[in-house]
Amino acid sequence: MHEGHQEIARWMEPLGAQVRIDAAGNSRAVYPAEQPNAPRLLIGSHLDTVPNAGAYDGILGVVLAVALLEELRGRRLPFAIEVVGFSEEEGVRFGTPFIGSRALVGRLDEELLGVQDARGISVREAIKEFGLNPAEVSQAEVQSDTLGYFEFHIEQGPILEKLNLPLAAVEGIAGQSRLELVFLGRTNHAGTTPMHLRCDAIAGAAEWIGVVERLAMETSGLVATVGKIEAKPGAANVIAGEARLTLDVRHISDEIRVQAVEDLIRQANGLAARRGLTVRESPLLNQPAVAMDPFFIGQIEQAIVQTGCKPHRMVSGAGHDAMILAEKVPSAMIFLRTPGGISHDPAESVLQDDVEKAIACGLHLLDRLASSPDFYKRTNRA
Ligand code: HGY
Ligand code: MN
Ligand code: MN
């Protein structure tokens, strides 16, 4: 992350930007406006990613923001542009996502600073280890006159490729629940324990994973994933006494999502009772669905048309920092087509022509915002 921060500074300083790292490890680079003390528009995305990832999720949004400013060729706008590289969006290390962007909306609180990783290191200690001061987290918050936030991001799904469209405006981001469940049974000998006398935690977890998949297949618009499972003691000739797994449930309707989670927990307890197991669930995230800013969506669609492309609006199944920034400032996203719909995998890719169109669209958007009186009138929730 230190190297990533230094690279972004190397890109941004020649453009006359002031670069700093805030206390949550976010890279913050401000490209000045025509006049000093002008309000800011934030453009960015996340710097972190998932294990064995592709090369575009998150970082493409930061690189596109830098490329957009380079394309201004020194031109200043009536507003400053702050390029933000969020330190932690995926939630891989601490199990809970959006740590970087929550600092910008004042939600990197004591509870979140106390969350620990698998080695028992808290967010607060990780910030100190990185060389930053957790006591300064409040200084990461966005200014009250911030005009908005927008994020370029790969779609990470198959829709734009199927429609043969390079770009889209995101109208909403699906809500997301994340939990950890632990099935507890009784460790025993694999060779001597008759089947009807077992309390097999892996077998119980496996049955429940089938229930998760079936519920999602039968509920329109719902996706549910068990992405990680760890068994103890984890030996071939030992019946597992513990199976620890993650659950990720998403839907654009919060009611359907929350209902599905409650249903899955109820079914976990039911099958555990039948198998002589117990289940412990720990909620890690209950992130409501978020609508993007209507004014921004309209401006983005016009900018897409000006770029010579057919406009399209869509819901994002993936979570993004924009859903956190939207708590404080008008937020929006521009999606780029994802070839093969593959993401969170080294095969993740973008088409160079789509990237060029995204930069052109971004320039049209900046020109539209710079000349739009409505853009400055909007009050912020900051
Ligand atoms: O998991 C997600 O929704 C995204 O990759 N942060
Ligand atoms: Mn991701
Ligand atoms: Mn992402």
mmCIF file of C-alpha atoms and ligand atoms in Angstrom:
data_model
loop_
_atom_site.group_PDB
_atom_site.id
_atom_site.type_symbol
_atom_site.label_atom_id
_atom_site.label_comp_id
_atom_site.label_asym_id
_atom_site.label_seq_id
_atom_site.Cartn_x
_atom_site.Cartn_y
_atom_site.Cartn_z
ATOM 1 C CA MET A 1 0.000 0.000 0.000
ATOM 2 C CA HIS A 2 2.961 2.317 0.708
ATOM 3 C CA GLU A 3 4.235 1.711 -2.857
ATOM 4 C CA GLY A 4 0.752 2.313 -4.257
ATOM 5 C CA HIS A 5 0.508 5.609 -2.397
ATOM 6 C CA GLN A 6 3.946 6.686 -3.689
ATOM 7 C CA GLU A 7 3.020 5.782 -7.281
ATOM 8 C CA ILE A 8 -0.190 7.832 -7.136
ATOM 9 C CA ALA A 9 1.774 10.779 -5.718
ATOM 10 C CA ARG A 10 4.243 10.434 -8.622
ATOM 11 C CA TRP A 11 1.315 10.644 -11.046
ATOM 12 C CA MET A 12 -0.535 13.482 -9.324
ATOM 13 C CA GLU A 13 2.229 15.891 -8.209
ATOM 14 C CA PRO A 14 3.228 16.859 -11.804
ATOM 15 C CA LEU A 15 -0.422 17.936 -12.282
ATOM 16 C CA GLY A 16 -0.064 20.427 -9.439
ATOM 17 C CA ALA A 17 -2.033 18.296 -6.985
ATOM 18 C CA GLN A 18 -1.507 18.361 -3.187
ATOM 19 C CA VAL A 19 -1.184 14.725 -2.089
ATOM 20 C CA ARG A 20 -1.686 13.365 1.450
ATOM 21 C CA ILE A 21 -2.467 10.056 3.124
ATOM 22 C CA ASP A 22 -5.294 10.338 5.646
ATOM 23 C CA ALA A 23 -5.376 8.464 8.960
ATOM 24 C CA ALA A 24 -7.369 5.601 7.402
ATOM 25 C CA GLY A 25 -4.649 5.046 4.772
ATOM 26 C CA ASN A 26 -6.655 6.628 1.941
ATOM 27 C CA SER A 27 -4.668 8.479 -0.727
ATOM 28 C CA ARG A 28 -6.093 12.037 -1.093
ATOM 29 C CA ALA A 29 -4.829 14.176 -4.009
ATOM 30 C CA VAL A 30 -6.414 17.586 -4.615
ATOM 31 C CA TYR A 31 -6.205 19.087 -8.118
ATOM 32 C CA PRO A 32 -6.823 22.822 -7.514
ATOM 33 C CA ALA A 33 -9.683 24.840 -9.014
ATOM 34 C CA GLU A 34 -9.479 28.145 -10.929
ATOM 35 C CA GLN A 35 -9.941 29.945 -7.575
ATOM 36 C CA PRO A 36 -8.613 28.999 -4.119
ATOM 37 C CA ASN A 37 -11.059 27.604 -1.496
ATOM 38 C CA ALA A 38 -13.432 26.335 -4.198
ATOM 39 C CA PRO A 39 -15.659 23.339 -3.310
ATOM 40 C CA ARG A 40 -14.469 19.895 -4.341
ATOM 41 C CA LEU A 41 -15.747 17.092 -6.504
ATOM 42 C CA LEU A 42 -14.365 13.713 -5.389
ATOM 43 C CA ILE A 43 -13.437 11.086 -7.982
ATOM 44 C CA GLY A 44 -11.901 7.766 -6.966
ATOM 45 C CA SER A 45 -12.227 4.130 -6.038
ATOM 46 C CA HIS A 46 -10.437 1.537 -3.891
ATOM 47 C CA LEU A 47 -6.752 0.495 -3.954
ATOM 48 C CA ASP A 48 -7.175 -2.862 -2.235
ATOM 49 C CA THR A 49 -8.613 -5.999 -3.791
ATOM 50 C CA VAL A 50 -9.328 -9.697 -3.096
ATOM 51 C CA PRO A 51 -6.883 -12.650 -3.011
ATOM 52 C CA ASN A 52 -5.829 -13.873 -6.503
ATOM 53 C CA ALA A 53 -7.668 -10.922 -8.046
ATOM 54 C CA GLY A 54 -7.725 -9.272 -11.435
ATOM 55 C CA ALA A 55 -5.923 -6.005 -12.203
ATOM 56 C CA TYR A 56 -8.882 -3.639 -12.602
ATOM 57 C CA ASP A 57 -11.392 -3.914 -9.708
ATOM 58 C CA GLY A 58 -10.973 -0.652 -7.788
ATOM 59 C CA ILE A 59 -7.618 0.554 -9.094
ATOM 60 C CA LEU A 60 -9.017 1.241 -12.591
ATOM 61 C CA GLY A 61 -11.227 3.930 -11.020
ATOM 62 C CA VAL A 62 -8.213 5.649 -9.467
ATOM 63 C CA VAL A 63 -6.127 5.425 -12.663
ATOM 64 C CA LEU A 64 -9.043 6.771 -14.733
ATOM 65 C CA ALA A 65 -9.386 9.714 -12.335
ATOM 66 C CA VAL A 66 -5.689 10.523 -12.832
ATOM 67 C CA ALA A 67 -5.979 10.090 -16.616
ATOM 68 C CA LEU A 68 -8.979 12.445 -16.645
ATOM 69 C CA LEU A 69 -6.926 15.161 -14.919
ATOM 70 C CA GLU A 70 -4.012 14.589 -17.295
ATOM 71 C CA GLU A 71 -6.449 15.081 -20.199
ATOM 72 C CA LEU A 72 -7.410 18.482 -18.756
ATOM 73 C CA ARG A 73 -3.835 19.499 -19.776
ATOM 74 C CA GLY A 74 -3.550 22.073 -17.024
ATOM 75 C CA ARG A 75 -7.082 23.469 -17.447
ATOM 76 C CA ARG A 76 -8.611 24.450 -14.106
ATOM 77 C CA LEU A 77 -12.348 24.148 -13.357
ATOM 78 C CA PRO A 78 -14.674 26.140 -11.072
ATOM 79 C CA PHE A 79 -14.344 23.276 -8.572
ATOM 80 C CA ALA A 80 -11.330 21.398 -7.241
ATOM 81 C CA ILE A 81 -11.082 17.679 -7.969
ATOM 82 C CA GLU A 82 -9.942 15.359 -5.177
ATOM 83 C CA VAL A 83 -8.742 11.959 -6.406
ATOM 84 C CA VAL A 84 -9.340 9.427 -3.612
ATOM 85 C CA GLY A 85 -7.760 5.964 -3.425
ATOM 86 C CA PHE A 86 -9.572 4.084 -0.657
ATOM 87 C CA SER A 87 -7.339 1.866 1.484
ATOM 88 C CA GLU A 88 -9.781 -0.936 2.289
ATOM 89 C CA GLU A 89 -13.071 -1.629 0.477
ATOM 90 C CA GLU A 90 -13.247 -5.413 0.060
ATOM 91 C CA GLY A 91 -13.301 -6.442 3.715
ATOM 92 C CA VAL A 92 -10.798 -9.272 3.145
ATOM 93 C CA ARG A 93 -8.511 -8.675 6.147
ATOM 94 C CA PHE A 94 -10.996 -7.634 8.822
ATOM 95 C CA GLY A 95 -14.136 -9.334 7.495
ATOM 96 C CA THR A 96 -15.984 -6.021 7.317
ATOM 97 C CA PRO A 97 -15.664 -3.840 4.194
ATOM 98 C CA PHE A 98 -15.553 -0.102 3.397
ATOM 99 C CA ILE A 99 -13.117 0.824 6.214
ATOM 100 C CA GLY A 100 -11.433 3.525 4.080
ATOM 101 C CA SER A 101 -14.599 5.180 2.777
ATOM 102 C CA ARG A 102 -16.331 5.003 6.167
ATOM 103 C CA ALA A 103 -13.575 7.339 7.432
ATOM 104 C CA LEU A 104 -14.762 9.965 4.914
ATOM 105 C CA VAL A 105 -18.317 9.902 6.277
ATOM 106 C CA GLY A 106 -17.319 9.850 9.952
ATOM 107 C CA ARG A 107 -18.106 6.152 10.528
ATOM 108 C CA LEU A 108 -14.639 4.774 11.243
ATOM 109 C CA ASP A 109 -15.703 4.678 14.876
ATOM 110 C CA GLU A 110 -14.359 3.024 18.034
ATOM 111 C CA GLU A 111 -16.250 -0.193 17.290
ATOM 112 C CA LEU A 112 -14.782 -0.504 13.792
ATOM 113 C CA LEU A 113 -11.289 0.501 14.998
ATOM 114 C CA GLY A 114 -11.527 -2.393 17.430
ATOM 115 C CA VAL A 115 -12.362 -5.085 14.844
ATOM 116 C CA GLN A 116 -9.562 -7.649 14.681
ATOM 117 C CA ASP A 117 -8.069 -9.632 11.804
ATOM 118 C CA ALA A 118 -7.344 -13.411 11.915
ATOM 119 C CA ARG A 119 -4.138 -12.726 13.905
ATOM 120 C CA GLY A 120 -5.915 -10.607 16.515
ATOM 121 C CA ILE A 121 -4.529 -7.313 15.164
ATOM 122 C CA SER A 122 -7.162 -4.540 15.374
ATOM 123 C CA VAL A 123 -7.843 -1.910 12.717
ATOM 124 C CA ARG A 124 -6.435 0.668 15.156
ATOM 125 C CA GLU A 125 -3.178 -1.306 15.566
ATOM 126 C CA ALA A 126 -2.929 -1.882 11.802
ATOM 127 C CA ILE A 127 -3.249 1.871 11.224
ATOM 128 C CA LYS A 128 -0.447 2.509 13.758
ATOM 129 C CA GLU A 129 1.719 -0.250 12.236
ATOM 130 C CA PHE A 130 1.279 1.437 8.840
ATOM 131 C CA GLY A 131 2.733 4.617 10.374
ATOM 132 C CA LEU A 132 -0.494 6.610 10.766
ATOM 133 C CA ASN A 133 -2.300 8.010 13.802
ATOM 134 C CA PRO A 134 -5.812 6.617 14.503
ATOM 135 C CA ALA A 135 -6.533 9.696 16.633
ATOM 136 C CA GLU A 136 -6.545 11.748 13.421
ATOM 137 C CA VAL A 137 -9.248 9.676 11.700
ATOM 138 C CA SER A 138 -11.810 12.494 12.039
ATOM 139 C CA GLN A 139 -9.602 14.675 9.795
ATOM 140 C CA ALA A 140 -10.366 12.243 6.940
ATOM 141 C CA GLU A 141 -13.998 13.368 6.778
ATOM 142 C CA VAL A 142 -15.233 15.096 3.626
ATOM 143 C CA GLN A 143 -15.686 18.882 3.745
ATOM 144 C CA SER A 144 -19.260 20.086 4.206
ATOM 145 C CA ASP A 145 -19.248 21.879 0.823
ATOM 146 C CA THR A 146 -18.224 18.774 -1.138
ATOM 147 C CA LEU A 147 -20.169 18.823 -4.417
ATOM 148 C CA GLY A 148 -20.292 15.068 -4.889
ATOM 149 C CA TYR A 149 -18.446 11.828 -5.511
ATOM 150 C CA PHE A 150 -18.259 9.721 -8.610
ATOM 151 C CA GLU A 151 -16.507 6.489 -9.303
ATOM 152 C CA PHE A 152 -15.486 4.703 -12.470
ATOM 153 C CA HIS A 153 -15.609 0.936 -11.963
ATOM 154 C CA ILE A 154 -15.769 -2.244 -14.011
ATOM 155 C CA GLU A 155 -19.261 -3.762 -13.992
ATOM 156 C CA GLN A 156 -17.841 -7.101 -12.798
ATOM 157 C CA GLY A 157 -20.763 -8.909 -14.424
ATOM 158 C CA PRO A 158 -22.094 -10.003 -17.857
ATOM 159 C CA ILE A 159 -24.785 -7.368 -18.569
ATOM 160 C CA LEU A 160 -22.937 -4.683 -20.587
ATOM 161 C CA GLU A 161 -21.179 -7.325 -22.672
ATOM 162 C CA LYS A 162 -24.537 -8.955 -23.441
ATOM 163 C CA LEU A 163 -25.973 -5.535 -24.442
ATOM 164 C CA ASN A 164 -22.760 -4.766 -26.350
ATOM 165 C CA LEU A 165 -22.418 -1.438 -24.506
ATOM 166 C CA PRO A 166 -19.109 0.029 -23.271
ATOM 167 C CA LEU A 167 -20.469 2.260 -20.490
ATOM 168 C CA ALA A 168 -23.474 2.600 -18.158
ATOM 169 C CA ALA A 169 -24.721 4.870 -15.394
ATOM 170 C CA VAL A 170 -25.348 3.066 -12.102
ATOM 171 C CA GLU A 171 -28.772 3.925 -10.673
ATOM 172 C CA GLY A 172 -28.509 1.898 -7.469
ATOM 173 C CA ILE A 173 -26.239 -0.475 -5.538
ATOM 174 C CA ALA A 174 -27.668 -3.682 -4.068
ATOM 175 C CA GLY A 175 -27.723 -4.056 -0.296
ATOM 176 C CA GLN A 176 -25.337 -6.575 1.225
ATOM 177 C CA SER A 177 -25.379 -8.812 4.318
ATOM 178 C CA ARG A 178 -22.219 -10.562 5.469
ATOM 179 C CA LEU A 179 -22.126 -13.068 8.326
ATOM 180 C CA GLU A 180 -19.886 -15.751 9.770
ATOM 181 C CA LEU A 181 -21.554 -19.020 10.855
ATOM 182 C CA VAL A 182 -19.895 -21.725 12.948
ATOM 183 C CA PHE A 183 -21.400 -25.239 12.996
ATOM 184 C CA LEU A 184 -20.280 -27.057 16.157
ATOM 185 C CA GLY A 185 -20.479 -30.868 16.413
ATOM 186 C CA ARG A 186 -18.331 -33.530 18.035
ATOM 187 C CA THR A 187 -14.858 -34.484 16.815
ATOM 188 C CA ASN A 188 -14.535 -38.231 16.564
ATOM 189 C CA HIS A 189 -12.751 -41.119 14.860
ATOM 190 C CA ALA A 190 -13.630 -41.503 11.147
ATOM 191 C CA GLY A 191 -13.159 -45.280 11.238
ATOM 192 C CA THR A 192 -14.907 -46.340 14.418
ATOM 193 C CA THR A 193 -17.884 -43.952 14.699
ATOM 194 C CA PRO A 194 -21.096 -45.389 13.169
ATOM 195 C CA MET A 195 -22.898 -42.926 10.839
ATOM 196 C CA HIS A 196 -26.013 -42.621 13.046
ATOM 197 C CA LEU A 197 -23.895 -41.653 16.054
ATOM 198 C CA ARG A 198 -22.075 -38.732 14.396
ATOM 199 C CA CYS A 199 -22.353 -34.979 15.009
ATOM 200 C CA ASP A 200 -20.434 -34.072 11.852
ATOM 201 C CA ALA A 201 -19.967 -30.291 11.543
ATOM 202 C CA ILE A 202 -18.825 -30.431 7.885
ATOM 203 C CA ALA A 203 -21.763 -32.631 6.840
ATOM 204 C CA GLY A 204 -24.160 -30.194 8.538
ATOM 205 C CA ALA A 205 -22.490 -27.184 6.923
ATOM 206 C CA ALA A 206 -22.561 -28.915 3.533
ATOM 207 C CA GLU A 207 -26.306 -29.599 3.809
ATOM 208 C CA TRP A 208 -26.885 -25.953 4.734
ATOM 209 C CA ILE A 209 -24.776 -24.663 1.830
ATOM 210 C CA GLY A 210 -27.192 -26.553 -0.452
ATOM 211 C CA VAL A 211 -30.093 -24.780 1.303
ATOM 212 C CA VAL A 212 -28.387 -21.396 0.700
ATOM 213 C CA GLU A 213 -27.967 -22.109 -3.003
ATOM 214 C CA ARG A 214 -31.546 -23.397 -3.395
ATOM 215 C CA LEU A 215 -33.104 -20.357 -1.682
ATOM 216 C CA ALA A 216 -31.116 -17.963 -3.900
ATOM 217 C CA MET A 217 -31.998 -19.930 -7.063
ATOM 218 C CA GLU A 218 -35.691 -19.743 -6.104
ATOM 219 C CA THR A 219 -35.747 -16.031 -5.129
ATOM 220 C CA SER A 220 -35.689 -13.597 -8.057
ATOM 221 C CA GLY A 221 -32.846 -11.071 -7.866
ATOM 222 C CA LEU A 222 -31.249 -12.697 -4.792
ATOM 223 C CA VAL A 223 -27.647 -13.877 -4.755
ATOM 224 C CA ALA A 224 -26.176 -15.774 -1.807
ATOM 225 C CA THR A 225 -22.636 -17.097 -1.514
ATOM 226 C CA VAL A 226 -20.647 -19.216 0.918
ATOM 227 C CA GLY A 227 -17.186 -18.091 -0.167
ATOM 228 C CA LYS A 228 -15.027 -19.438 2.643
ATOM 229 C CA ILE A 229 -15.195 -22.602 4.788
ATOM 230 C CA GLU A 230 -12.678 -23.801 7.378
ATOM 231 C CA ALA A 231 -12.971 -27.104 9.256
ATOM 232 C CA LYS A 232 -11.339 -28.207 12.506
ATOM 233 C CA PRO A 233 -9.317 -30.206 13.184
ATOM 234 C CA GLY A 234 -9.070 -30.668 9.368
ATOM 235 C CA ALA A 235 -7.678 -34.210 9.139
ATOM 236 C CA ALA A 236 -8.882 -36.863 6.676
ATOM 237 C CA ASN A 237 -9.517 -39.475 9.358
ATOM 238 C CA VAL A 238 -11.258 -37.176 11.871
ATOM 239 C CA ILE A 239 -14.944 -36.248 11.909
ATOM 240 C CA ALA A 240 -14.915 -32.433 12.047
ATOM 241 C CA GLY A 241 -16.129 -30.868 15.276
ATOM 242 C CA GLU A 242 -16.216 -27.366 13.815
ATOM 243 C CA ALA A 243 -17.023 -25.856 10.404
ATOM 244 C CA ARG A 244 -16.640 -22.064 10.132
ATOM 245 C CA LEU A 245 -18.061 -20.396 7.010
ATOM 246 C CA THR A 246 -18.977 -17.006 5.559
ATOM 247 C CA LEU A 247 -22.309 -15.973 4.072
ATOM 248 C CA ASP A 248 -22.725 -13.098 1.596
ATOM 249 C CA VAL A 249 -26.335 -12.213 0.615
ATOM 250 C CA ARG A 250 -27.336 -9.414 -1.776
ATOM 251 C CA HIS A 251 -30.519 -7.962 -3.218
ATOM 252 C CA ILE A 252 -31.649 -4.474 -4.350
ATOM 253 C CA SER A 253 -34.614 -4.825 -1.928
ATOM 254 C CA ASP A 254 -33.483 -4.617 1.713
ATOM 255 C CA GLU A 255 -36.675 -6.343 2.844
ATOM 256 C CA ILE A 256 -36.093 -9.403 0.640
ATOM 257 C CA ARG A 257 -32.396 -9.548 1.609
ATOM 258 C CA VAL A 258 -33.017 -9.314 5.378
ATOM 259 C CA GLN A 259 -35.860 -11.828 5.111
ATOM 260 C CA ALA A 260 -33.604 -14.268 3.234
ATOM 261 C CA VAL A 261 -30.862 -13.984 5.888
ATOM 262 C CA GLU A 262 -33.374 -14.631 8.694
ATOM 263 C CA ASP A 263 -34.749 -17.624 6.777
ATOM 264 C CA LEU A 264 -31.264 -19.085 6.209
ATOM 265 C CA ILE A 265 -30.333 -18.710 9.892
ATOM 266 C CA ARG A 266 -33.613 -20.367 10.910
ATOM 267 C CA GLN A 267 -32.916 -23.274 8.531
ATOM 268 C CA ALA A 268 -29.325 -23.566 9.829
ATOM 269 C CA ASN A 269 -30.631 -23.945 13.379
ATOM 270 C CA GLY A 270 -33.283 -26.448 12.278
ATOM 271 C CA LEU A 271 -30.898 -28.782 10.477
ATOM 272 C CA ALA A 272 -28.307 -28.411 13.225
ATOM 273 C CA ALA A 273 -30.834 -29.516 15.865
ATOM 274 C CA ARG A 274 -31.691 -32.532 13.722
ATOM 275 C CA ARG A 275 -27.981 -33.445 13.493
ATOM 276 C CA GLY A 276 -27.041 -32.823 17.136
ATOM 277 C CA LEU A 277 -25.068 -29.728 16.147
ATOM 278 C CA THR A 278 -25.233 -26.150 17.358
ATOM 279 C CA VAL A 279 -24.835 -23.041 15.197
ATOM 280 C CA ARG A 280 -23.356 -19.689 16.160
ATOM 281 C CA GLU A 281 -23.841 -16.788 13.738
ATOM 282 C CA SER A 282 -21.975 -13.453 13.862
ATOM 283 C CA PRO A 283 -23.282 -10.605 11.691
ATOM 284 C CA LEU A 284 -20.421 -8.714 9.998
ATOM 285 C CA LEU A 285 -22.298 -6.299 7.736
ATOM 286 C CA ASN A 286 -25.854 -5.175 7.102
ATOM 287 C CA GLN A 287 -25.418 -2.593 4.342
ATOM 288 C CA PRO A 288 -28.716 -1.242 2.946
ATOM 289 C CA ALA A 289 -29.175 -0.778 -0.805
ATOM 290 C CA VAL A 290 -28.323 2.757 -1.946
ATOM 291 C CA ALA A 291 -29.769 4.841 -4.790
ATOM 292 C CA MET A 292 -27.311 6.970 -6.760
ATOM 293 C CA ASP A 293 -27.895 10.716 -7.191
ATOM 294 C CA PRO A 294 -30.563 11.383 -9.904
ATOM 295 C CA PHE A 295 -28.959 14.640 -11.105
ATOM 296 C CA PHE A 296 -25.601 12.912 -11.542
ATOM 297 C CA ILE A 297 -27.223 9.939 -13.297
ATOM 298 C CA GLY A 298 -28.812 12.294 -15.812
ATOM 299 C CA GLN A 299 -25.534 14.140 -16.404
ATOM 300 C CA ILE A 300 -23.649 10.859 -16.837
ATOM 301 C CA GLU A 301 -26.201 9.601 -19.360
ATOM 302 C CA GLN A 302 -25.855 12.840 -21.365
ATOM 303 C CA ALA A 303 -22.068 12.529 -21.206
ATOM 304 C CA ILE A 304 -22.339 8.940 -22.489
ATOM 305 C CA VAL A 305 -24.452 10.187 -25.415
ATOM 306 C CA GLN A 306 -21.885 12.938 -26.109
ATOM 307 C CA THR A 307 -19.257 10.172 -26.197
ATOM 308 C CA GLY A 308 -21.221 8.599 -29.049
ATOM 309 C CA CYS A 309 -22.563 5.671 -27.028
ATOM 310 C CA LYS A 310 -26.090 4.464 -26.238
ATOM 311 C CA PRO A 311 -26.981 5.418 -22.639
ATOM 312 C CA HIS A 312 -27.945 2.679 -20.195
ATOM 313 C CA ARG A 313 -28.703 2.635 -16.461
ATOM 314 C CA MET A 314 -28.327 -0.410 -14.270
ATOM 315 C CA VAL A 315 -28.188 -1.722 -10.712
ATOM 316 C CA SER A 316 -24.847 -2.830 -9.287
ATOM 317 C CA GLY A 317 -24.785 -6.275 -7.650
ATOM 318 C CA ALA A 318 -21.306 -5.508 -6.339
ATOM 319 C CA GLY A 319 -20.842 -3.187 -3.386
ATOM 320 C CA HIS A 320 -18.827 0.002 -3.863
ATOM 321 C CA ASP A 321 -17.446 2.914 -1.852
ATOM 322 C CA ALA A 322 -20.059 5.084 -3.601
ATOM 323 C CA MET A 323 -22.715 3.476 -1.363
ATOM 324 C CA ILE A 324 -20.867 4.813 1.681
ATOM 325 C CA LEU A 325 -20.060 8.280 0.277
ATOM 326 C CA ALA A 326 -23.755 8.604 -0.658
ATOM 327 C CA GLU A 327 -24.498 8.971 3.068
ATOM 328 C CA LYS A 328 -22.852 12.414 2.980
ATOM 329 C CA VAL A 329 -22.538 13.632 -0.617
ATOM 330 C CA PRO A 330 -24.429 13.090 -3.893
ATOM 331 C CA SER A 331 -22.746 10.035 -5.433
ATOM 332 C CA ALA A 332 -22.770 8.209 -8.752
ATOM 333 C CA MET A 333 -20.878 5.579 -10.737
ATOM 334 C CA ILE A 334 -19.892 4.958 -14.343
ATOM 335 C CA PHE A 335 -19.553 1.269 -15.229
ATOM 336 C CA LEU A 336 -17.210 -0.083 -17.877
ATOM 337 C CA ARG A 337 -17.989 -3.356 -19.700
ATOM 338 C CA THR A 338 -16.341 -6.472 -18.222
ATOM 339 C CA PRO A 339 -15.349 -8.953 -20.968
ATOM 340 C CA GLY A 340 -16.655 -12.433 -20.119
ATOM 341 C CA GLY A 341 -18.304 -10.953 -17.010
ATOM 342 C CA ILE A 342 -15.322 -12.267 -15.057
ATOM 343 C CA SER A 343 -14.104 -10.431 -11.938
ATOM 344 C CA HIS A 344 -12.323 -11.167 -8.648
ATOM 345 C CA ASP A 345 -10.078 -13.415 -10.789
ATOM 346 C CA PRO A 346 -6.837 -12.902 -12.794
ATOM 347 C CA ALA A 347 -8.912 -13.267 -16.006
ATOM 348 C CA GLU A 348 -10.640 -9.935 -15.190
ATOM 349 C CA SER A 349 -10.126 -7.479 -18.059
ATOM 350 C CA VAL A 350 -11.282 -4.299 -19.814
ATOM 351 C CA LEU A 351 -11.262 -3.251 -23.478
ATOM 352 C CA GLN A 352 -8.819 -0.421 -24.195
ATOM 353 C CA ASP A 353 -11.407 1.218 -26.455
ATOM 354 C CA ASP A 354 -13.907 1.235 -23.552
ATOM 355 C CA VAL A 355 -11.298 2.861 -21.319
ATOM 356 C CA GLU A 356 -10.758 5.584 -23.924
ATOM 357 C CA LYS A 357 -14.538 6.100 -24.093
ATOM 358 C CA ALA A 358 -14.680 6.300 -20.280
ATOM 359 C CA ILE A 359 -12.074 9.086 -20.268
ATOM 360 C CA ALA A 360 -13.940 10.961 -23.036
ATOM 361 C CA CYS A 361 -17.202 10.499 -21.114
ATOM 362 C CA GLY A 362 -15.521 11.767 -17.922
ATOM 363 C CA LEU A 363 -14.312 14.902 -19.726
ATOM 364 C CA HIS A 364 -17.815 15.578 -21.090
ATOM 365 C CA LEU A 365 -19.169 15.069 -17.567
ATOM 366 C CA LEU A 366 -16.689 17.530 -16.038
ATOM 367 C CA ASP A 367 -17.558 20.122 -18.725
ATOM 368 C CA ARG A 368 -21.289 19.600 -18.106
ATOM 369 C CA LEU A 369 -20.889 19.974 -14.321
ATOM 370 C CA ALA A 370 -18.623 23.023 -14.716
ATOM 371 C CA SER A 371 -21.289 24.805 -16.760
ATOM 372 C CA SER A 372 -24.348 23.601 -14.805
ATOM 373 C CA PRO A 373 -25.802 26.131 -12.324
ATOM 374 C CA ASP A 374 -27.835 23.256 -10.777
ATOM 375 C CA PHE A 375 -24.585 21.528 -9.835
ATOM 376 C CA TYR A 376 -23.648 24.243 -7.342
ATOM 377 C CA LYS A 377 -27.120 24.772 -5.903
ATOM 378 C CA ARG A 378 -27.447 21.321 -4.329
ATOM 379 C CA THR A 379 -27.110 21.104 -0.583
ATOM 380 C CA ASN A 380 -25.004 18.350 0.858
ATOM 381 C CA ARG A 381 -25.777 15.941 3.637
ATOM 382 C CA ALA A 382 -22.246 16.470 4.994
HETATM 383 O O1 HGY B 1 -17.835 -7.658 -2.867
HETATM 384 C C1 HGY B 1 -18.120 -6.643 -3.463
HETATM 385 O O2 HGY B 1 -19.268 -6.327 -3.605
HETATM 386 C C2 HGY B 1 -17.075 -5.728 -4.019
HETATM 387 O O3 HGY B 1 -16.097 -6.452 -4.670
HETATM 388 N N1 HGY B 1 -16.531 -4.921 -2.973
HETATM 389 MN MN MN B 2 -14.193 -6.247 -5.478
HETATM 390 MN MN MN B 3 -14.574 -2.910 -6.416
#
